[in-house]
Coordinates of C-alpha atoms in Angstrom, one line a residue:
Chain N
M1 CA -29.5 0.8 -9.1
S2 CA -29.2 2.3 -12.6
P3 CA -27.9 0.2 -15.5
I4 CA -25.3 2.8 -16.2
L5 CA -23.8 2.6 -12.7
L6 CA -23.8 -1.2 -13.0
A7 CA -22.1 -1.0 -16.4
E8 CA -19.4 1.3 -14.9
Q9 CA -18.8 -1.2 -12.1
V10 CA -18.5 -4.1 -14.5
L11 CA -15.8 -2.1 -16.4
N12 CA -14.1 -1.4 -13.0
G13 CA -14.2 -5.1 -12.3
L14 CA -12.7 -5.9 -15.7
Q15 CA -10.0 -3.3 -15.1
S16 CA -8.9 -4.7 -11.8
G17 CA -9.2 -8.2 -13.2
V18 CA -6.8 -7.6 -16.1
M19 CA -4.3 -6.0 -13.8
L20 CA -4.5 -9.0 -11.5
F21 CA -4.0 -11.1 -14.5
L22 CA -0.6 -9.5 -15.1
M23 CA 0.5 -10.6 -11.6
A24 CA -1.1 -14.0 -11.7
A25 CA 0.3 -14.8 -15.2
G26 CA 3.8 -14.4 -14.0
L27 CA 3.2 -16.3 -10.8
T28 CA 1.6 -19.2 -12.6
L29 CA 4.2 -19.3 -15.3
I30 CA 7.0 -19.4 -12.7
F31 CA 5.2 -22.2 -10.8
G32 CA 4.4 -24.1 -14.0
V33 CA 7.9 -24.1 -15.3
M34 CA 10.1 -24.1 -12.2
G35 CA 7.8 -25.5 -9.6
L36 CA 8.5 -22.4 -7.4
I37 CA 6.1 -20.6 -5.1
N38 CA 7.3 -17.0 -5.1
L39 CA 6.0 -14.7 -2.3
A40 CA 8.4 -12.0 -3.5
H41 CA 6.4 -11.4 -6.6
G42 CA 4.5 -8.6 -4.8
A43 CA 7.9 -7.0 -4.1
L44 CA 8.6 -6.9 -7.8
Y45 CA 5.3 -5.2 -8.4
M46 CA 6.4 -2.6 -5.9
V47 CA 9.8 -2.2 -7.6
G48 CA 8.0 -1.5 -10.8
A49 CA 5.8 1.1 -9.3
F50 CA 8.7 2.9 -7.5
A51 CA 10.8 2.8 -10.7
A52 CA 8.0 4.3 -12.6
A53 CA 7.3 7.0 -10.1
T54 CA 11.0 8.0 -10.0
V55 CA 11.4 8.1 -13.7
A56 CA 8.2 10.0 -14.2
G57 CA 9.3 12.5 -11.6
L58 CA 12.6 13.0 -13.4
T59 CA 11.6 13.0 -17.0
G60 CA 7.8 13.7 -16.9
S61 CA 7.2 11.0 -19.5
F62 CA 4.8 8.3 -18.6
L63 CA 5.9 6.1 -21.4
L64 CA 9.5 6.2 -20.2
A65 CA 8.2 5.5 -16.7
L66 CA 6.5 2.3 -18.0
V67 CA 9.6 1.2 -19.8
A68 CA 11.6 1.8 -16.6
A69 CA 9.1 -0.2 -14.5
L70 CA 9.3 -3.1 -16.9
A71 CA 13.1 -3.0 -17.1
A72 CA 13.7 -2.4 -13.3
A73 CA 11.4 -5.2 -12.3
A74 CA 12.8 -7.6 -14.9
A75 CA 16.4 -6.8 -13.9
A76 CA 15.5 -7.2 -10.2
G77 CA 13.9 -10.5 -11.0
A78 CA 16.9 -11.7 -13.0
L79 CA 19.3 -10.7 -10.2
V80 CA 17.2 -12.3 -7.5
E81 CA 16.8 -15.5 -9.6
T82 CA 20.6 -15.8 -10.1
L83 CA 21.5 -15.0 -6.5
V84 CA 18.8 -16.8 -4.5
I85 CA 15.9 -18.3 -6.3
R86 CA 18.1 -20.7 -8.4
R87 CA 19.1 -22.5 -5.2
L88 CA 15.5 -23.1 -4.3
Y89 CA 14.2 -25.1 -7.3
A90 CA 15.2 -28.4 -5.8
R91 CA 14.0 -27.5 -2.3
D92 CA 10.6 -28.2 -0.8
H93 CA 7.9 -25.5 -0.7
L94 CA 8.5 -24.6 2.9
D95 CA 12.1 -23.4 2.0
Q96 CA 10.8 -21.5 -1.0
V97 CA 8.1 -19.8 1.1
L98 CA 10.7 -18.8 3.8
A99 CA 13.4 -17.6 1.4
T100 CA 10.9 -15.5 -0.6
F101 CA 9.4 -14.2 2.6
A102 CA 13.0 -13.1 3.6
L103 CA 13.2 -11.4 0.2
I104 CA 10.0 -9.5 0.9
L105 CA 11.6 -8.2 4.1
I106 CA 14.7 -7.2 2.3
F107 CA 13.0 -5.5 -0.6
S108 CA 10.4 -3.7 1.6
E109 CA 12.7 -2.4 4.2
G110 CA 15.3 -1.6 1.5
T111 CA 12.8 0.5 -0.4
R112 CA 11.7 2.2 2.8
W113 CA 15.3 3.0 3.5
V114 CA 15.8 4.6 0.1
F115 CA 12.5 6.3 -0.5
G116 CA 11.2 6.8 3.1
S117 CA 7.8 5.8 4.4
F118 CA 5.7 8.4 2.7
P119 CA 3.8 7.4 -0.5
L120 CA 4.9 8.7 -3.9
Y121 CA 2.5 9.8 -6.5
L122 CA 2.5 8.8 -10.1
D123 CA 0.2 11.0 -12.3
V124 CA -2.0 9.7 -15.1
P125 CA -0.5 11.1 -18.3
D126 CA -2.4 14.1 -19.9
A127 CA -3.2 12.2 -23.0
L128 CA -5.1 9.6 -21.0
S129 CA -6.7 11.8 -18.4
G130 CA -10.4 12.7 -18.6
T131 CA -13.3 10.6 -19.5
V132 CA -14.8 9.1 -22.7
T133 CA -18.4 8.5 -23.4
L134 CA -19.1 4.9 -24.3
P135 CA -22.1 3.7 -26.4
G136 CA -25.1 3.8 -24.1
G137 CA -24.0 7.1 -22.4
I138 CA -21.5 5.7 -19.9
A139 CA -18.9 8.3 -19.1
Y140 CA -15.8 6.3 -18.1
P141 CA -12.2 7.4 -17.3
L142 CA -10.0 7.0 -20.3
Y143 CA -7.0 5.8 -18.3
R144 CA -9.0 2.8 -16.8
L145 CA -10.2 1.9 -20.3
A146 CA -6.6 2.0 -21.5
L147 CA -5.7 -0.4 -18.6
I148 CA -8.3 -2.8 -19.9
V149 CA -6.9 -2.6 -23.4
I150 CA -3.3 -3.0 -22.2
G151 CA -4.3 -6.0 -20.1
I152 CA -6.0 -7.7 -23.0
A153 CA -3.1 -6.9 -25.3
V154 CA -0.7 -8.5 -22.8
A155 CA -2.9 -11.6 -22.5
L156 CA -2.9 -11.9 -26.3
G157 CA 0.9 -11.3 -26.4
L158 CA 1.4 -14.1 -23.8
W159 CA -0.8 -16.5 -25.8
W160 CA 1.2 -15.7 -28.9
L161 CA 4.5 -16.1 -27.1
N162 CA 3.5 -19.4 -25.5
S163 CA 2.0 -21.0 -28.6
R164 CA 3.7 -19.5 -31.6
T165 CA 7.3 -18.8 -30.7
R166 CA 10.4 -21.0 -30.1
L167 CA 10.7 -19.6 -26.5
G168 CA 7.1 -20.7 -25.9
I169 CA 7.8 -24.2 -27.1
R170 CA 10.8 -24.3 -24.7
I171 CA 8.7 -23.0 -21.8
R172 CA 6.0 -25.7 -22.4
A173 CA 8.7 -28.3 -22.8
G174 CA 10.3 -27.2 -19.6
E175 CA 6.9 -27.6 -17.8
N176 CA 6.6 -31.1 -19.0
D177 CA 10.1 -32.6 -18.7
R178 CA 13.1 -30.5 -17.7
E179 CA 15.7 -33.3 -18.0
M180 CA 14.7 -34.1 -21.5
I181 CA 14.9 -30.5 -22.8
A182 CA 18.2 -30.0 -21.0
A183 CA 19.4 -33.2 -22.8
L184 CA 18.3 -31.7 -26.1
G185 CA 20.8 -28.9 -25.6
V186 CA 18.6 -26.1 -24.2
D187 CA 20.4 -24.1 -21.5
I188 CA 17.8 -24.7 -18.8
S189 CA 19.2 -22.3 -16.3
K190 CA 19.2 -19.4 -18.8
L191 CA 15.6 -20.4 -19.7
Y192 CA 14.6 -20.3 -16.0
T193 CA 16.2 -16.8 -15.5
L194 CA 14.4 -15.6 -18.6
V195 CA 11.0 -16.9 -17.5
F196 CA 11.5 -15.4 -14.0
A197 CA 12.5 -12.1 -15.5
L198 CA 9.5 -12.2 -17.8
G199 CA 7.1 -12.8 -14.8
A200 CA 8.9 -10.1 -12.8
G201 CA 8.6 -7.6 -15.7
L202 CA 4.8 -8.3 -16.0
A203 CA 4.5 -7.7 -12.2
G204 CA 6.5 -4.5 -12.5
L205 CA 4.3 -3.2 -15.4
A206 CA 1.2 -3.9 -13.4
G207 CA 2.7 -2.1 -10.4
A208 CA 3.4 1.0 -12.5
L209 CA 0.0 1.0 -14.3
V210 CA -2.0 0.6 -11.0
G211 CA 0.4 3.0 -9.2
A212 CA -1.0 5.8 -11.3
I213 CA -4.5 5.3 -9.8
Q214 CA -3.4 4.4 -6.3
S215 CA -0.5 5.6 -4.3
V216 CA 3.0 4.1 -4.6
Q217 CA 4.1 2.9 -1.3
V218 CA 6.0 0.2 0.6
G219 CA 3.9 -2.9 1.1
M220 CA 1.6 -2.2 -1.9
G221 CA 2.5 -5.5 -3.5
E222 CA 1.5 -8.0 -0.9
P223 CA -2.3 -7.5 -0.9
V224 CA -2.2 -7.9 -4.7
L225 CA 0.0 -10.9 -4.4
I226 CA -2.5 -12.6 -2.1
L227 CA -5.3 -11.7 -4.5
A228 CA -3.2 -13.2 -7.3
F229 CA -2.9 -16.4 -5.2
V230 CA -6.7 -16.5 -5.0
V231 CA -6.8 -16.1 -8.8
I232 CA -4.4 -19.0 -9.3
V233 CA -6.2 -21.3 -6.8
I234 CA -9.4 -20.6 -8.7
G235 CA -7.9 -20.9 -12.2
G236 CA -5.6 -23.8 -11.5
I237 CA -1.8 -23.6 -11.0
G238 CA 0.3 -23.5 -14.2
S239 CA -2.5 -22.5 -16.5
I240 CA -2.3 -19.1 -18.1
R241 CA -5.9 -19.4 -19.4
G242 CA -7.0 -20.3 -15.9
A243 CA -5.2 -17.2 -14.6
L244 CA -7.1 -15.0 -17.1
I245 CA -10.5 -16.5 -16.3
G246 CA -9.7 -16.5 -12.5
A247 CA -8.5 -12.9 -12.6
L248 CA -11.6 -11.6 -14.3
L249 CA -13.8 -13.6 -12.0
V250 CA -12.0 -12.2 -8.9
G251 CA -12.0 -8.7 -10.3
L252 CA -15.7 -8.7 -11.1
T253 CA -16.7 -10.5 -7.8
D254 CA -14.7 -8.0 -5.7
T255 CA -16.0 -4.9 -7.5
L256 CA -19.6 -6.0 -7.9
G257 CA -19.8 -7.5 -4.4
G258 CA -18.8 -4.1 -3.0
V259 CA -21.7 -2.5 -4.8
L260 CA -24.4 -5.1 -4.8
L261 CA -24.1 -6.6 -1.3
P262 CA -25.0 -3.4 0.6
E263 CA -27.9 -3.0 -1.8
L264 CA -29.0 -6.6 -1.1
F265 CA -28.7 -6.1 2.7
R266 CA -30.8 -3.0 2.4
L267 CA -33.7 -5.2 1.5
F268 CA -33.6 -6.8 5.0
I269 CA -32.1 -4.3 7.5
D270 CA -31.9 -0.5 7.9
P271 CA -29.7 1.4 5.4
A272 CA -26.9 2.4 7.9
S273 CA -26.2 -1.1 9.1
A274 CA -26.8 -2.5 5.6
A275 CA -23.9 -0.3 4.4
T276 CA -21.5 -1.5 7.1
A277 CA -22.5 -5.2 7.0
G278 CA -22.6 -5.2 3.2
S279 CA -19.1 -3.8 2.9
A280 CA -17.8 -6.2 5.6
F281 CA -19.2 -9.2 3.8
A282 CA -18.2 -7.8 0.4
S283 CA -14.6 -7.9 1.6
M284 CA -15.0 -11.7 2.0
A285 CA -16.8 -12.3 -1.3
I286 CA -13.8 -13.5 -3.3
Y287 CA -12.7 -15.9 -0.6
V288 CA -16.2 -17.4 -0.6
L289 CA -15.8 -17.7 -4.3
M290 CA -12.5 -19.5 -3.8
A291 CA -13.9 -21.8 -1.2
A292 CA -16.8 -22.7 -3.6
V293 CA -14.4 -23.5 -6.4
L294 CA -12.3 -25.6 -4.0
V295 CA -15.3 -27.7 -3.0
W296 CA -16.3 -28.2 -6.6
R297 CA -12.8 -28.6 -8.1
P298 CA -9.9 -28.9 -5.7
T299 CA -7.3 -28.3 -8.4
G300 CA -9.0 -25.2 -9.8
L301 CA -11.0 -24.6 -13.0
F302 CA -8.2 -25.4 -15.5
G303 CA -5.6 -27.2 -13.3
G304 CA -4.7 -30.8 -13.8
R305 CA -2.1 -31.4 -11.1
A306 CA -1.4 -30.3 -7.6
Chain X
M1 CA 21.0 -36.7 28.5
S2 CA 21.3 -36.2 24.7
R3 CA 22.7 -33.0 23.3
E4 CA 19.3 -31.8 22.3
G5 CA 18.1 -32.5 25.9
L6 CA 20.9 -30.3 27.2
V7 CA 20.0 -27.5 24.8
N8 CA 16.4 -27.8 25.8
A9 CA 17.3 -27.7 29.5
A10 CA 19.5 -24.6 28.9
L11 CA 16.6 -22.9 27.1
L12 CA 14.3 -23.7 30.0
L13 CA 16.8 -22.4 32.5
A14 CA 17.2 -19.2 30.5
L15 CA 13.4 -18.7 30.7
V16 CA 13.6 -18.9 34.5
A17 CA 16.9 -17.1 35.0
V18 CA 16.4 -14.0 32.7
P19 CA 13.1 -12.8 34.4
G20 CA 14.6 -13.9 37.8
W21 CA 17.6 -11.6 37.1
A22 CA 15.3 -8.8 35.9
L23 CA 13.2 -9.1 39.1
W24 CA 16.3 -8.9 41.2
A25 CA 17.7 -6.0 39.1
D26 CA 14.3 -4.3 39.1
A27 CA 14.1 -4.2 35.3
P28 CA 10.4 -4.7 34.5
F29 CA 10.9 -4.0 30.8
T30 CA 13.1 -7.1 30.5
I31 CA 10.3 -9.1 32.1
T32 CA 7.9 -7.7 29.4
L33 CA 10.3 -8.7 26.7
A34 CA 10.6 -12.1 28.2
T35 CA 6.8 -12.4 28.3
R36 CA 6.6 -11.4 24.7
A37 CA 9.1 -14.1 23.8
V38 CA 7.2 -16.7 25.8
I39 CA 3.9 -15.8 24.1
F40 CA 5.4 -15.9 20.7
A41 CA 7.0 -19.2 21.6
L42 CA 3.5 -20.5 22.6
A43 CA 2.1 -19.4 19.2
A44 CA 4.9 -21.0 17.4
V45 CA 4.6 -24.3 19.3
G46 CA 1.1 -24.3 18.0
L47 CA 2.3 -23.9 14.4
N48 CA 5.1 -26.5 15.0
I49 CA 2.5 -29.2 15.7
A50 CA 0.9 -28.6 12.2
L51 CA 4.2 -27.9 10.4
G52 CA 6.7 -30.1 12.1
M53 CA 4.6 -33.1 12.8
G54 CA 1.9 -32.8 10.1
G55 CA 4.0 -31.2 7.4
L56 CA 1.2 -28.6 6.9
V57 CA 2.8 -25.4 5.6
S58 CA 0.2 -23.0 7.0
L59 CA 0.8 -19.4 6.1
G60 CA -2.5 -18.4 7.9
H61 CA -1.8 -19.0 11.5
A62 CA -2.3 -15.3 12.2
V63 CA -6.0 -16.1 11.8
F64 CA -5.9 -18.2 15.0
F65 CA -3.6 -15.7 16.8
G66 CA -6.0 -12.9 15.9
I67 CA -9.1 -14.8 16.8
G68 CA -7.6 -15.5 20.2
G69 CA -6.8 -11.8 20.5
Y70 CA -10.3 -10.7 19.5
A71 CA -11.8 -13.3 21.9
M72 CA -10.1 -11.4 24.7
G73 CA -10.8 -8.0 23.3
I74 CA -14.5 -8.6 22.7
L75 CA -15.2 -10.2 26.0
A76 CA -13.2 -7.7 28.0
S77 CA -14.6 -4.7 26.2
H78 CA -18.2 -5.8 26.9
A79 CA -17.2 -6.3 30.6
Q80 CA -15.6 -2.9 30.9
N81 CA -18.6 -1.2 29.3
Y82 CA -21.1 -3.2 31.2
T83 CA -22.9 -4.1 28.0
P84 CA -24.1 -7.7 27.3
L85 CA -22.4 -9.6 24.5
M86 CA -25.7 -11.0 23.4
E87 CA -29.2 -10.5 24.6
W88 CA -31.2 -12.9 22.6
P89 CA -32.1 -15.8 23.0
F90 CA -30.3 -15.7 26.3
E91 CA -28.1 -13.0 27.8
I92 CA -24.3 -13.4 27.7
A93 CA -22.2 -10.9 29.6
G94 CA -18.6 -10.0 28.9
T95 CA -15.9 -11.2 31.3
K96 CA -12.6 -10.1 32.7
S97 CA -11.6 -13.5 33.9
M98 CA -8.6 -15.0 32.1
P99 CA -9.6 -18.7 32.4
V100 CA -13.0 -18.0 30.7
I101 CA -11.3 -15.9 28.0
W102 CA -8.7 -18.6 27.4
L103 CA -11.5 -21.2 27.0
V104 CA -13.4 -19.1 24.5
A105 CA -10.2 -18.3 22.6
V106 CA -9.2 -22.0 22.4
L107 CA -12.7 -23.0 21.3
A108 CA -13.1 -20.2 18.8
S109 CA -9.7 -20.6 17.1
G110 CA -10.1 -24.4 17.2
L111 CA -13.4 -24.0 15.4
A112 CA -11.9 -21.7 12.8
A113 CA -9.1 -24.2 12.3
L114 CA -11.7 -26.9 11.7
L115 CA -13.5 -24.9 9.1
I116 CA -10.3 -23.7 7.3
G117 CA -8.9 -27.2 7.5
L118 CA -12.0 -28.8 6.0
L119 CA -11.7 -26.6 3.0
S120 CA -7.9 -26.3 2.6
L121 CA -7.1 -29.9 3.3
R122 CA -9.0 -30.8 0.1
T123 CA -5.8 -29.8 -1.5
S124 CA -2.1 -30.1 -0.7
G125 CA 1.3 -28.7 -1.4
V126 CA 1.5 -25.2 -2.8
Y127 CA -2.3 -24.9 -3.1
F128 CA -2.5 -25.4 0.7
I129 CA 0.0 -22.6 1.3
M130 CA -1.9 -20.2 -0.9
I131 CA -5.3 -21.0 0.5
T132 CA -4.3 -20.6 4.1
L133 CA -2.7 -17.3 3.2
A134 CA -6.0 -16.3 1.4
F135 CA -8.2 -17.2 4.4
G136 CA -5.9 -15.2 6.6
Q137 CA -6.3 -12.2 4.4
M138 CA -10.1 -12.7 4.4
M139 CA -10.2 -12.5 8.2
Y140 CA -7.9 -9.5 8.1
F141 CA -10.2 -7.5 5.8
F142 CA -13.2 -8.6 7.7
A143 CA -11.8 -7.3 10.9
I144 CA -10.9 -4.0 9.2
S145 CA -14.3 -3.4 7.7
W146 CA -16.4 -4.6 10.6
P147 CA -16.8 -1.4 12.7
A148 CA -18.5 -2.9 15.8
Y149 CA -15.1 -3.8 17.5
G150 CA -13.0 -0.9 16.4
G151 CA -12.4 -1.8 12.8
E152 CA -9.0 -0.7 11.6
D153 CA -8.2 1.1 15.0
G154 CA -8.6 -2.0 17.1
L155 CA -9.8 -2.3 20.6
S156 CA -8.1 -1.1 23.8
I157 CA -8.7 -2.6 27.3
Y158 CA -8.0 -0.4 30.3
V159 CA -7.0 -3.0 32.8
R160 CA -5.4 -6.4 32.2
N161 CA -7.8 -9.2 32.9
G162 CA -7.7 -11.1 36.2
F163 CA -6.7 -14.6 37.2
P164 CA -8.0 -16.0 40.5
G165 CA -5.3 -15.7 43.2
L166 CA -2.8 -13.7 41.2
N167 CA -2.2 -10.0 40.6
T168 CA -1.8 -10.0 36.8
L169 CA -0.8 -6.4 36.8
D170 CA 2.5 -7.4 38.3
P171 CA 4.8 -8.2 35.3
I172 CA 6.5 -11.2 37.0
Q173 CA 3.2 -12.8 38.0
F174 CA 1.8 -12.4 34.4
Y175 CA 5.1 -13.8 33.1
G176 CA 4.7 -16.8 35.4
L177 CA 1.3 -17.4 34.1
C178 CA 2.4 -17.4 30.5
F179 CA 5.5 -19.4 31.2
G180 CA 3.3 -22.0 33.0
L181 CA 1.0 -22.3 30.0
L182 CA 4.0 -22.6 27.7
C183 CA 5.4 -25.5 29.8
L184 CA 2.0 -27.2 29.8
V185 CA 1.8 -27.0 26.1
L186 CA 5.3 -28.2 25.6
V187 CA 4.5 -31.2 27.8
L188 CA 1.4 -31.8 25.6
H189 CA 3.5 -31.5 22.5
A190 CA 6.1 -34.0 23.8
R191 CA 3.4 -36.5 24.7
L192 CA 1.7 -36.0 21.3
M193 CA 5.0 -36.7 19.6
R194 CA 5.2 -40.1 21.2
S195 CA 1.5 -40.9 21.1
P196 CA 0.0 -43.3 18.5
F197 CA -1.7 -40.2 17.0
G198 CA 1.6 -38.4 16.7
L199 CA 3.3 -41.4 15.1
A200 CA 0.5 -41.8 12.6
L201 CA 0.6 -38.1 11.8
N202 CA 4.4 -38.4 11.2
A203 CA 3.7 -41.3 8.9
A204 CA 1.0 -39.4 7.1
R205 CA 3.5 -36.7 6.3
Q206 CA 6.1 -39.1 5.0
V207 CA 4.1 -41.7 3.1
P208 CA 0.4 -41.0 3.0
E209 CA -0.3 -44.1 0.8
R210 CA 1.0 -46.5 3.5
V211 CA -1.1 -44.8 6.2
R212 CA -4.1 -45.2 4.0
A213 CA -3.2 -48.8 3.3
V214 CA -3.3 -49.6 7.1
G215 CA -6.7 -48.1 7.3
L216 CA -6.0 -44.6 8.7
D217 CA -7.3 -41.5 7.0
P218 CA -4.3 -39.1 6.5
V219 CA -6.5 -36.1 5.9
R220 CA -8.4 -36.7 9.1
L221 CA -5.1 -36.9 11.1
Q222 CA -4.0 -33.7 9.5
L223 CA -7.3 -32.0 10.3
V224 CA -7.0 -33.0 14.0
A225 CA -3.4 -31.7 14.1
L226 CA -4.5 -28.4 12.5
V227 CA -7.3 -28.0 15.1
I228 CA -4.9 -28.6 18.0
S229 CA -2.4 -26.3 16.4
G230 CA -4.9 -23.5 15.8
A231 CA -6.3 -23.8 19.3
I232 CA -2.8 -23.4 20.9
T233 CA -2.0 -20.4 18.7
G234 CA -5.4 -18.9 19.6
L235 CA -4.5 -19.2 23.3
A236 CA -1.2 -17.4 22.6
G237 CA -3.2 -14.7 20.8
A238 CA -5.4 -14.1 23.9
L239 CA -2.3 -13.8 26.1
F240 CA -0.6 -11.4 23.5
A241 CA -3.7 -9.2 23.5
D242 CA -3.7 -9.2 27.3
L243 CA 0.1 -8.3 27.4
N244 CA -0.5 -5.2 25.2
R245 CA -4.1 -4.6 26.5
F246 CA -4.8 -4.0 22.8
V247 CA -6.0 -6.0 19.9
S248 CA -6.1 -4.8 16.2
P249 CA -6.3 -6.3 12.7
T250 CA -2.5 -6.3 12.7
M251 CA -2.6 -9.5 14.7
L252 CA -4.5 -11.1 11.7
S253 CA -2.1 -9.8 9.0
W254 CA -0.1 -12.0 6.7
Q255 CA 3.1 -10.6 8.2
M256 CA 2.1 -12.0 11.5
S257 CA 1.6 -15.5 9.9
G258 CA 5.0 -15.1 8.4
E259 CA 6.6 -14.1 11.7
I260 CA 5.1 -17.1 13.5
M261 CA 6.6 -19.3 10.8
V262 CA 9.9 -17.5 11.1
F263 CA 10.0 -18.3 14.9
V264 CA 9.6 -22.0 14.1
I265 CA 12.1 -22.1 11.3
I266 CA 14.9 -20.0 12.9
G267 CA 14.5 -22.2 16.0
G268 CA 14.3 -25.5 14.3
V269 CA 11.2 -27.1 12.7
A270 CA 9.9 -30.3 14.3
R271 CA 12.1 -29.8 17.4
L272 CA 10.3 -29.6 20.7
F273 CA 12.1 -26.5 21.8
G274 CA 12.7 -25.0 18.3
P275 CA 9.9 -22.5 18.7
V276 CA 11.2 -21.4 22.1
A277 CA 14.7 -20.8 20.7
G278 CA 13.3 -19.1 17.6
A279 CA 10.9 -16.7 19.4
G280 CA 13.5 -15.9 22.0
F281 CA 16.1 -15.1 19.4
Y282 CA 13.6 -13.0 17.4
V283 CA 12.6 -10.9 20.4
L284 CA 16.3 -10.4 21.2
L285 CA 17.2 -9.5 17.7
E286 CA 14.2 -7.1 17.5
H287 CA 15.3 -5.4 20.7
L288 CA 19.0 -5.2 19.9
L289 CA 18.8 -4.3 16.2
G290 CA 15.7 -2.3 16.5
G291 CA 17.7 0.1 18.7
V292 CA 20.5 0.3 16.1
S293 CA 18.5 0.8 12.9
E294 CA 14.9 1.5 12.1
Y295 CA 15.3 -0.9 9.2
W296 CA 16.4 -3.9 11.2
Q297 CA 14.1 -6.2 9.3
I298 CA 16.6 -6.1 6.4
F299 CA 19.0 -7.9 8.7
L300 CA 16.3 -10.3 9.8
G301 CA 15.6 -11.0 6.1
L302 CA 19.3 -11.6 5.3
F303 CA 19.6 -13.9 8.4
L304 CA 16.5 -15.8 7.5
L305 CA 17.8 -16.3 3.9
L306 CA 21.1 -17.7 5.3
V307 CA 19.3 -20.0 7.6
V308 CA 17.1 -21.3 4.8
L309 CA 19.9 -21.7 2.2
F310 CA 22.7 -23.0 4.4
G311 CA 21.6 -23.8 7.9
K312 CA 19.2 -26.7 7.9
G313 CA 17.7 -27.5 11.3
G314 CA 17.6 -23.9 12.8
L315 CA 19.3 -22.9 16.0
V316 CA 18.5 -26.0 17.9
G317 CA 19.7 -28.0 15.0
V318 CA 23.0 -26.1 15.0
L319 CA 23.5 -26.5 18.7
A320 CA 22.2 -30.1 19.1
G321 CA 23.4 -31.7 15.9
R322 CA 21.4 -33.8 13.6
A323 CA 17.9 -34.8 14.6
R324 CA 17.5 -38.3 15.9
H325 CA 14.4 -38.9 13.9
D326 CA 13.9 -37.4 10.5

């Protein structure tokens, strides 16, 4: 395999990794602060994508579409938090799983009701279409490169928010001792709604960004949600740094596994069956990675507590 | 008889009376619906052992359901095409015999539960939920991308498999078979609840430290529970594939895992007949609301939300009052 192809695949892996990070960061933040496992996070991803596709269809502006995705998902998140999620913080994980599973059903079928079963399409904006030639002669789609840049920018922004702002201090305090910060006069339920809306907005942004290279359809969020769970298990629950490292590992393993495993199998068996066996095993690669991390460190790379 | 005993007896009576009425009224579709409910109940009894007794919130039980289904699909497809399953080192032929298929389904899904349990029981709580979900997704994608047994399209079987002495093509006889298995497994579950193993498992859910202090290993108890649980759900999977004469990756999907859990919760977790009530109610709802609206799952979602937020104990809990042991 040529080095250029390999470099392209590494970039693809980075791109899917940073998008996974947007999902995983919200999930891990929500778990870290509120102790909630949120299966409906994938539904918020879908809400973002549908909002973006609708607004892009009406106005033709991709930037407005992104703003709409962020706003719609954050608003849906805030609404759901106030109506349902808030009652679940004190419950056990089983209740949280079931209630958020119920939310998936409601969101998915509701979206199908409004938009129908056919996928919508969201086009890559003109300014970001086409390819760029990177140093070394790699021709790479500009839009995907932009996704990597946006992902890194969001990661930096989250780091800044978490370690340099008053809100970040409150979030970290909330993770450590919610009674104490409530006693110090912070409105804890407003903080929780804010954190939930922040996570939801990130998921919606990811849905809109990825929606432009895939189709926008009902049920698009759940496979990504489960990948984000793998990311969190690898990185350690509650750790944003772990989510970033885990997301990049999962993105790279998934993409490179899909290319390299068939090549590897070709060394041993005939090309046709190598391609099928290779792709079948490549689909399992990230889960093998997760299992390996579990054997080595049951609480993930950066996780301290279960 | 306690109130829960009365509820259980009524449920059991309904499982005999409904198909009996359908036979008398010549309504084979109702028998098929009842068979579907009984098979779902069987799968859910499997999960109830892990979830209710062991406290293991597994969101990956579709793995075992699907492995059972594929055990049936693979064996029967080789038998119907007259191709051996394996030629080397010794030849294994496919089979159309239900008892053999059941045995393979139970062994294969039990083995899968052992492997998944060994890895996922290294953790607990929310990690366990995410990991079981992830392994479920792994099997799902593997089944989709492995073309030998139909890949995404799944596998069809022309004729339902046979059971010695019965005509399984007759809906009521196949129903009887599934119902018999459900009763057997319910008896097993009832005995497990009162066995030393069941008591230790209950204790391991509540206070693992004390269980460890008396010299028992809680993780090992949970692992055994998960294997039993997976094997029962696998058996249900083999029956479900036989009911539809079709198996596809959908049986392995995360939605399936969620649905099996919904049966348990709607019915009443840790109640012996909870899964039966839940699966029966689900099939009824699916049939009634599915006819009214294509989007009936919205109502299922709302109902589930209400059960979780306000109705602790599920249907059996509502009918029978507070659990005696909790």
